[in-house]
Short mmCIF file of C-alpha atoms in Angstrom, two decimals:
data_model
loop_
_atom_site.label_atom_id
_atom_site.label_comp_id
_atom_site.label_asym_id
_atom_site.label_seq_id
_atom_site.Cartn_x
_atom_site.Cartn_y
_atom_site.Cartn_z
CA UNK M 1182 -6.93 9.49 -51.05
CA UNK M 1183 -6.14 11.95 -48.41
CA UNK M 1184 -2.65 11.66 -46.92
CA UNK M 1185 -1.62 11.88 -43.48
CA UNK M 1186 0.94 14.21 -42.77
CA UNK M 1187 4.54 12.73 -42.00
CA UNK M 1188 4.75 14.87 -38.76
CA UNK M 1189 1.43 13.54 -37.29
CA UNK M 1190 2.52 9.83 -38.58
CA UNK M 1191 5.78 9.89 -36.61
CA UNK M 1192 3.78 11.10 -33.57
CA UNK M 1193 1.38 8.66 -33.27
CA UNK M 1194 3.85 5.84 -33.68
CA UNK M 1195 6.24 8.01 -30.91
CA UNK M 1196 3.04 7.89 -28.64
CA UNK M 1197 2.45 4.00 -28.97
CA UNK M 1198 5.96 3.13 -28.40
CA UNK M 1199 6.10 5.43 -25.21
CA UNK M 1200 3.54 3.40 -24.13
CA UNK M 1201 4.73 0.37 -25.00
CA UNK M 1202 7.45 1.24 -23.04
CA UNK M 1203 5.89 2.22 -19.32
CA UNK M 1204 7.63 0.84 -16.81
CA UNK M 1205 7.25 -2.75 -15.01
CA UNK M 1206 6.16 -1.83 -11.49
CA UNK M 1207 5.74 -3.33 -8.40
CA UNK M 1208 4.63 -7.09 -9.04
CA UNK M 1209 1.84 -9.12 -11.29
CA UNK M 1210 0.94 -12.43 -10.52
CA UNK M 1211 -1.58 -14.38 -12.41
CA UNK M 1212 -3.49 -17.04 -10.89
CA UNK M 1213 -5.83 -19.55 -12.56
CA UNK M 1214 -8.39 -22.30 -11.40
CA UNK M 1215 -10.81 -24.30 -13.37
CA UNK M 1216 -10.64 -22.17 -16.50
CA UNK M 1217 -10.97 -18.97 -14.53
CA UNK M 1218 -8.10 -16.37 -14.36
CA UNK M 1219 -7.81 -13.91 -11.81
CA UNK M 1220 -4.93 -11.25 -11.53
CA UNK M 1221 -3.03 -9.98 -8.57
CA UNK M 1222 -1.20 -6.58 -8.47
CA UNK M 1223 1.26 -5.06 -5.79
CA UNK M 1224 0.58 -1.60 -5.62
CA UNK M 1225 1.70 1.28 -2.70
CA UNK M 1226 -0.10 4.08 -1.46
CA UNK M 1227 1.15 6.63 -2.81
CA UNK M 1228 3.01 7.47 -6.45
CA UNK M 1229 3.98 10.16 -8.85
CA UNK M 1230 2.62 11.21 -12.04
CA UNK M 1231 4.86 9.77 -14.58
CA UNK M 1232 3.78 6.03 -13.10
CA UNK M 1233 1.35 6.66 -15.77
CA UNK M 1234 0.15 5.36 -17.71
CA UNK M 1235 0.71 1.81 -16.08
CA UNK M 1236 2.59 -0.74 -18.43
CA UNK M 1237 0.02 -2.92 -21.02
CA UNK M 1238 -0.26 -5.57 -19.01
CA UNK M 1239 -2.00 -4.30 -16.14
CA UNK M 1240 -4.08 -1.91 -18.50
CA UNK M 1241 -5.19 -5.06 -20.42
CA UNK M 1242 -6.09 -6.63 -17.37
CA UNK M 1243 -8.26 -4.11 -15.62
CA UNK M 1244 -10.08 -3.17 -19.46
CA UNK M 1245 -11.11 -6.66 -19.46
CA UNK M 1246 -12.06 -6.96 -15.51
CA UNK M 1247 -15.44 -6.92 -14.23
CA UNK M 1248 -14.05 -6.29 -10.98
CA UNK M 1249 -11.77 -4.36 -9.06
CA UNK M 1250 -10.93 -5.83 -5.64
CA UNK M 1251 -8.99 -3.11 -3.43
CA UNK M 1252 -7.72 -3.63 0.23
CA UNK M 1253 -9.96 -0.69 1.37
CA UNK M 1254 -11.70 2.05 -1.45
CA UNK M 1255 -10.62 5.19 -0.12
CA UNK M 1256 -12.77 6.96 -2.52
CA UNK M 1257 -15.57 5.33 -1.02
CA UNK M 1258 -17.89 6.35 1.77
CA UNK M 1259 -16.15 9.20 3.37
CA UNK M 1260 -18.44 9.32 6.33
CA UNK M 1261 -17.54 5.38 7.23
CA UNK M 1262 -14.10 6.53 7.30
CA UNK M 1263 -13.97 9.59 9.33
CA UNK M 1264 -16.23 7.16 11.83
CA UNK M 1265 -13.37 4.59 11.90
CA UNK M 1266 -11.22 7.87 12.34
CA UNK M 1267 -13.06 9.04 15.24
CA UNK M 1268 -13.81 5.57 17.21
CA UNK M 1269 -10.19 4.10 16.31
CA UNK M 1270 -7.68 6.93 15.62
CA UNK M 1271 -8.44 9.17 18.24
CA UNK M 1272 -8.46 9.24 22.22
CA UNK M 1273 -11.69 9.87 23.78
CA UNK M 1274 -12.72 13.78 24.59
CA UNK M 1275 -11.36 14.78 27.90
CA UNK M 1276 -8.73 11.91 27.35
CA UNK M 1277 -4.89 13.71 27.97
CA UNK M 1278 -3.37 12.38 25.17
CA UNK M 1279 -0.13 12.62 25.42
CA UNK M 1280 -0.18 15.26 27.78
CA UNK M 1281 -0.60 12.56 29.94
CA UNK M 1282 2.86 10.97 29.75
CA UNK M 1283 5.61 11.83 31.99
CA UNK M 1284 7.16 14.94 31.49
CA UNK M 1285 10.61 13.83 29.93
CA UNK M 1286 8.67 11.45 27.41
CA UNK M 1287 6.04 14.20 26.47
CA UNK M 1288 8.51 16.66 26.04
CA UNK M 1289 11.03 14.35 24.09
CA UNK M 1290 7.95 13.23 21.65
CA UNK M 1291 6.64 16.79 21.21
CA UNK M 1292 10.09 17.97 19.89
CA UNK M 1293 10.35 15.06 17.55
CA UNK M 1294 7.30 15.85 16.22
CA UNK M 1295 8.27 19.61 16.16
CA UNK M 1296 11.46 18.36 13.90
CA UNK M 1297 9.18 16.95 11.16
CA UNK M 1298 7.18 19.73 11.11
CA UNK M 1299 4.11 18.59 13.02
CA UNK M 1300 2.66 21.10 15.88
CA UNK M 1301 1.89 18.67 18.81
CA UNK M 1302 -0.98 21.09 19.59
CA UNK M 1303 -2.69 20.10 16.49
CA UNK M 1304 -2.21 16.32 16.96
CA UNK M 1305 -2.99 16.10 20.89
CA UNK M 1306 -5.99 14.04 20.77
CA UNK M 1307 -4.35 11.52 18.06
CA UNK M 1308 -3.81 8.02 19.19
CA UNK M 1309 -0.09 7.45 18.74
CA UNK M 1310 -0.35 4.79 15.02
CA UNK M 1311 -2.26 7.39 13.60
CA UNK M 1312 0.98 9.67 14.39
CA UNK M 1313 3.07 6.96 12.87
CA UNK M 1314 1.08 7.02 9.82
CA UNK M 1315 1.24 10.43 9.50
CA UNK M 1316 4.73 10.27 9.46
CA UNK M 1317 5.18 7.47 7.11
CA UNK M 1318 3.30 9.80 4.81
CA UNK M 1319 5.94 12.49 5.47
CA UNK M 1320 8.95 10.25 4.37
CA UNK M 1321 7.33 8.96 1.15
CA UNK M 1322 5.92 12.92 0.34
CA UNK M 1323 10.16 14.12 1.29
CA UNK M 1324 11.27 11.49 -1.39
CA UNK M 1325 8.71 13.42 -3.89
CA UNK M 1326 5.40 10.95 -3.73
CA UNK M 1327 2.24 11.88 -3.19
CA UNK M 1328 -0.60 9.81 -2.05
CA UNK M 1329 -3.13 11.56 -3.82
CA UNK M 1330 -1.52 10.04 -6.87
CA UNK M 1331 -1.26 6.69 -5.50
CA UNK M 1332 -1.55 3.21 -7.85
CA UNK M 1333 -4.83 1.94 -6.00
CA UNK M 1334 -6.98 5.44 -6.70
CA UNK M 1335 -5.54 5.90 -10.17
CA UNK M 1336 -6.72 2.01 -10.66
CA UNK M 1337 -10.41 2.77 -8.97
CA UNK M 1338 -10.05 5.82 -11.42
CA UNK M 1339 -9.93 3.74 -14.69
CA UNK M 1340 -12.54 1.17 -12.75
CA UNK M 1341 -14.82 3.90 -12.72
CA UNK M 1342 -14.02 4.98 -15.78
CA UNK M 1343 -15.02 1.76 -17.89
CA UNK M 1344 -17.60 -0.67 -16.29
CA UNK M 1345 -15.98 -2.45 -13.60
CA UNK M 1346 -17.09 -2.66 -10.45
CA UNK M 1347 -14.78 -1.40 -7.44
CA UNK M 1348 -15.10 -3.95 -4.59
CA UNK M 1349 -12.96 -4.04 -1.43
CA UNK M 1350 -11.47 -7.15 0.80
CA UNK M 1351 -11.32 -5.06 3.62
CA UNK M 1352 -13.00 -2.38 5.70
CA UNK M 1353 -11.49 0.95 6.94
CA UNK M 1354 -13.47 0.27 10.36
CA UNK M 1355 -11.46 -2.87 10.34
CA UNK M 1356 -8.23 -1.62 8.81
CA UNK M 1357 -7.99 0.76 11.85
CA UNK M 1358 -8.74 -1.99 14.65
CA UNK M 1359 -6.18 -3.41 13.80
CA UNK M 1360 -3.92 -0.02 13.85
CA UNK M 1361 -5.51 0.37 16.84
CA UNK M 1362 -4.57 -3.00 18.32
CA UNK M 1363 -2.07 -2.51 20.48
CA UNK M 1364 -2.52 -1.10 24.28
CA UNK M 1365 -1.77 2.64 24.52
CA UNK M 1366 1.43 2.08 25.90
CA UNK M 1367 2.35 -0.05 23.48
CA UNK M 1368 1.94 2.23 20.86
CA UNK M 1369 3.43 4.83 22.83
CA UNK M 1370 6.50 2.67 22.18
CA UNK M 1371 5.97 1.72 18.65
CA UNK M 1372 5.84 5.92 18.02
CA UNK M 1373 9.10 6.62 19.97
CA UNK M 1374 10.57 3.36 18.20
CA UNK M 1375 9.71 5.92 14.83
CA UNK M 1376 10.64 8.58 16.11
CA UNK M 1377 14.29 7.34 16.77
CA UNK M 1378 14.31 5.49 12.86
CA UNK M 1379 13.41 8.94 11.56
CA UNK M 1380 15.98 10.46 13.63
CA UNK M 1381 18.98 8.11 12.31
CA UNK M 1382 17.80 8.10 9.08
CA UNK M 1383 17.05 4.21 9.32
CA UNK M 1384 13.18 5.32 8.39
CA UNK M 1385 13.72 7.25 5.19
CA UNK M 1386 16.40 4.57 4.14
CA UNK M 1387 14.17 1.71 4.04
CA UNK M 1388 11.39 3.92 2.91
CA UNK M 1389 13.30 4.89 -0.12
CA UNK M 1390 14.67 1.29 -0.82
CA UNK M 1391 11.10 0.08 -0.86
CA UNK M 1392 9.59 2.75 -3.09
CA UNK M 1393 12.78 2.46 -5.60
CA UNK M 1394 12.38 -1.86 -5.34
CA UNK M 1395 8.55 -0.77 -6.57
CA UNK M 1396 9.65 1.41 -9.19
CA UNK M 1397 12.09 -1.11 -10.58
CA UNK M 1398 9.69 -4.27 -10.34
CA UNK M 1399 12.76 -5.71 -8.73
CA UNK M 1400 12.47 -8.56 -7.08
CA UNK M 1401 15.39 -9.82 -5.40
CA UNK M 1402 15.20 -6.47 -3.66
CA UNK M 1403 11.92 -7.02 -2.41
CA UNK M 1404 12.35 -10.83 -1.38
CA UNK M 1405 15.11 -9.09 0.38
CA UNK M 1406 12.74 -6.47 2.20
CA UNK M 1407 10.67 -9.06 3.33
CA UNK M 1408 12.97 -11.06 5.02
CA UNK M 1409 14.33 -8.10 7.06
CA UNK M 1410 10.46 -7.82 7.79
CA UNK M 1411 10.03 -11.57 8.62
CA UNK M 1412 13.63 -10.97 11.09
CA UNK M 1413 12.79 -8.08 12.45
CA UNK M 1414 12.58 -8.59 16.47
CA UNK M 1415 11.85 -4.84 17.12
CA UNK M 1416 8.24 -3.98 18.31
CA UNK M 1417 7.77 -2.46 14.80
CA UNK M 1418 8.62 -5.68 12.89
CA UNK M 1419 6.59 -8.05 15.24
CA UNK M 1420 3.52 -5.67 14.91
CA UNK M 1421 3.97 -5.07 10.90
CA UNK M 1422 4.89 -8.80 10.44
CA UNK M 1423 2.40 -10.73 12.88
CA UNK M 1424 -0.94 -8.22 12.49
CA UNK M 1425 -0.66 -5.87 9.39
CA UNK M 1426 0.49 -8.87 7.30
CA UNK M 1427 -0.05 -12.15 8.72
CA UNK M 1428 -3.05 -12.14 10.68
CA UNK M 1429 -4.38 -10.48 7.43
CA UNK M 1430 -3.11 -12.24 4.65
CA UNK M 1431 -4.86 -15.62 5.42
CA UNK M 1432 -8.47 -14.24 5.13
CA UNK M 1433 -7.65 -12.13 2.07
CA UNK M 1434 -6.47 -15.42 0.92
CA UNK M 1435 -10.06 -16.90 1.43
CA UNK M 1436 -11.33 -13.72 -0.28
CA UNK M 1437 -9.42 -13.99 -3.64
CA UNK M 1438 -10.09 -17.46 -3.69
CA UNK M 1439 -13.78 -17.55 -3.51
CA UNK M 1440 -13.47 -14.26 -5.95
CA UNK M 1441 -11.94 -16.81 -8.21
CA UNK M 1442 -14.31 -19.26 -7.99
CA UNK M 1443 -16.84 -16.64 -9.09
CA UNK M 1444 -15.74 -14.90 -11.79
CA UNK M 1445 -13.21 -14.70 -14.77
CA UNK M 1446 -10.65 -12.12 -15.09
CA UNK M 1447 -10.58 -10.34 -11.74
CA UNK M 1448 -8.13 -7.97 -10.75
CA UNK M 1449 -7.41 -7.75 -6.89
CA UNK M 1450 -4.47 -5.08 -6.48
CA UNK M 1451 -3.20 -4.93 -2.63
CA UNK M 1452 -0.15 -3.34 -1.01
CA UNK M 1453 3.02 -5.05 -2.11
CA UNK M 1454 4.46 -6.62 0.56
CA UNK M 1455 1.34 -8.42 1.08
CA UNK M 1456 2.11 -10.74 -2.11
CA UNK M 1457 5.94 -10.96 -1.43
CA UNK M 1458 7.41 -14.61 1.33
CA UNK M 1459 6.15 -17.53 2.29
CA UNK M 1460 2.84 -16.18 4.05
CA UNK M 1461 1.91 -13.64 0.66
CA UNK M 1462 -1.29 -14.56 -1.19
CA UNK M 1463 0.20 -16.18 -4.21
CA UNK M 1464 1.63 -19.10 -1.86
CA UNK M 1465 -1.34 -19.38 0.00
CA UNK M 1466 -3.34 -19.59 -2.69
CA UNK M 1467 -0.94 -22.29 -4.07
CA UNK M 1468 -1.82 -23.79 -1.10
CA UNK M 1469 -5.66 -23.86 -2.12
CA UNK M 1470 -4.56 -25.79 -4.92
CA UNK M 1471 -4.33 -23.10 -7.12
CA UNK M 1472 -1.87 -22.33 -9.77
CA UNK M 1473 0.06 -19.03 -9.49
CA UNK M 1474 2.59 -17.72 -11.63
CA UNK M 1475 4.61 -14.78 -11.60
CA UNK M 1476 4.58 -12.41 -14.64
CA UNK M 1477 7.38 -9.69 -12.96
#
């Protein structure tokens, strides 16, 4: 009989245990109904390449899923998005922009935009959220992630990969209605009210301590987070709390629950906060009647 050699013996067992070993991140909650299990896993939108592999858990769960439930599948149609782009994200041709705005305002906005390295010029005809995202992208790329690497593409990556289907709760078209919400001025606001975060270092702060919570699957941290977020008076903290999370967690709700109903082993992986308080999906789908337990 042929024997292995030590070296390549040692390696394969050094391999297993690395991956034994991947880090807990973000949050898994499992949540069964009438001999049905269905999983449901915080992600964020961006990452860095050693979150993977992803720790067995989560691997187990999506090998055995037959679907993949995502908020929105970027990696989807890429002509529905740039339409949502278009009709939500931008002002109408012939529209000023923010050339419109008085002149102390424009020119106080154009230099903060100068300072994080955006040319105004290039951005005129963006409506101001899409600015604000924009920038939350720069603060999570400055603290070295990248959204090309993020946990909900590398998860439609292994979907695609195996045999499960990649399904979505939400629409970009709807996703940036919402975004676009607010009346202009209002968002005018809600971009100064970033600008001045970023400027006092407020934005990068709490940008870091939520990426770093993530990392460490900690979760007193990010019970903490969300009660600053549930607190937060600011025009910000009403808009993230009462329209990207509330007004949107009740109908995703609905969603996982009749997903439940259908099929066995599910995996529905959202952003994070959305599964974190008293208005996340795991307590509202307690209060379906369904049992939800937290695995980290």
């Amino acid at each position: 009989m042929r024997r292995r050699p030590i070296i390549v013996v040692f390696f394969s067992l050094f391999l297993l245990a690395f991956q034994a070993l991947a880090a807990e991140r973000g949050a898994l909650f499992k949540a069964t109904d009438k001999g049905k299990t269905l999983y449901l896993y915080g992600t964020m939108h961006v990452g860095r390449a050693d979150f993977y592999p992803l720790e067995p858990r989560i691997r187990a769960a999506m090998a055995a899923a037959p679907t993949l439930v995502l908020e929105i599948d970027m990696s989807g149609n890429p002509d529905a998005i740039a339409a949502a782009v278009r009709q939500h994200g931008m002002f109408a041709p012939g529209s000023p922009g923010y050339a419109g705005l008085a002149p102390e305002r424009r020119a106080r906005i154009e230099g903060a935009l100068r300072k994080q390295g955006i040319d105004p010029a290039a951005v005129a005809q963006f409506k101001p959220w899409m600015l604000m995202t924009m920038l939350a992208v720069l603060d999570t790329v400055k603290l070295g992630y990248d959204p090309a690497l993020s946990v909900d593409e590398h998860l439609a990556a292994l979907a695609r990969q195996g045999k499960t289907r990649v399904a979505e709760l939400e629409t970009m078209q709807y996703q940036a209605s919402l975004l676009n919400r607010l009346p202009d001025e209002q968002q005018w606001q809600l971009l100064e009210e970033t600008l001045d975060n970023m400027a006092s270092g407020r934005q990068l702060r709490e940008t870091r301590e939520m990426l770093e919570a993530y990392e460490r699957a900690d979760r007193k941290v990010q019970d903490g987070l969300m009660q600053r977020v549930q607190s937060d008076d600011s025009l910000t903290g009403k808009f993230m709390r009462d329209i990207l999370l509330d007004e949107r967690n009740g109908p995703m709700a609905d969603k996982v629950a009749s997903l439940l109903a259908r099929e066995n082993n599910a995996v529905v992986a959202v952003g994070l906060l959305h599964l974190l308080g008293q208005g996340g999906l795991p307590e509202l789908l307690r209060k379906r009647g369904i049992k939800v337990e937290r695995i980290y």
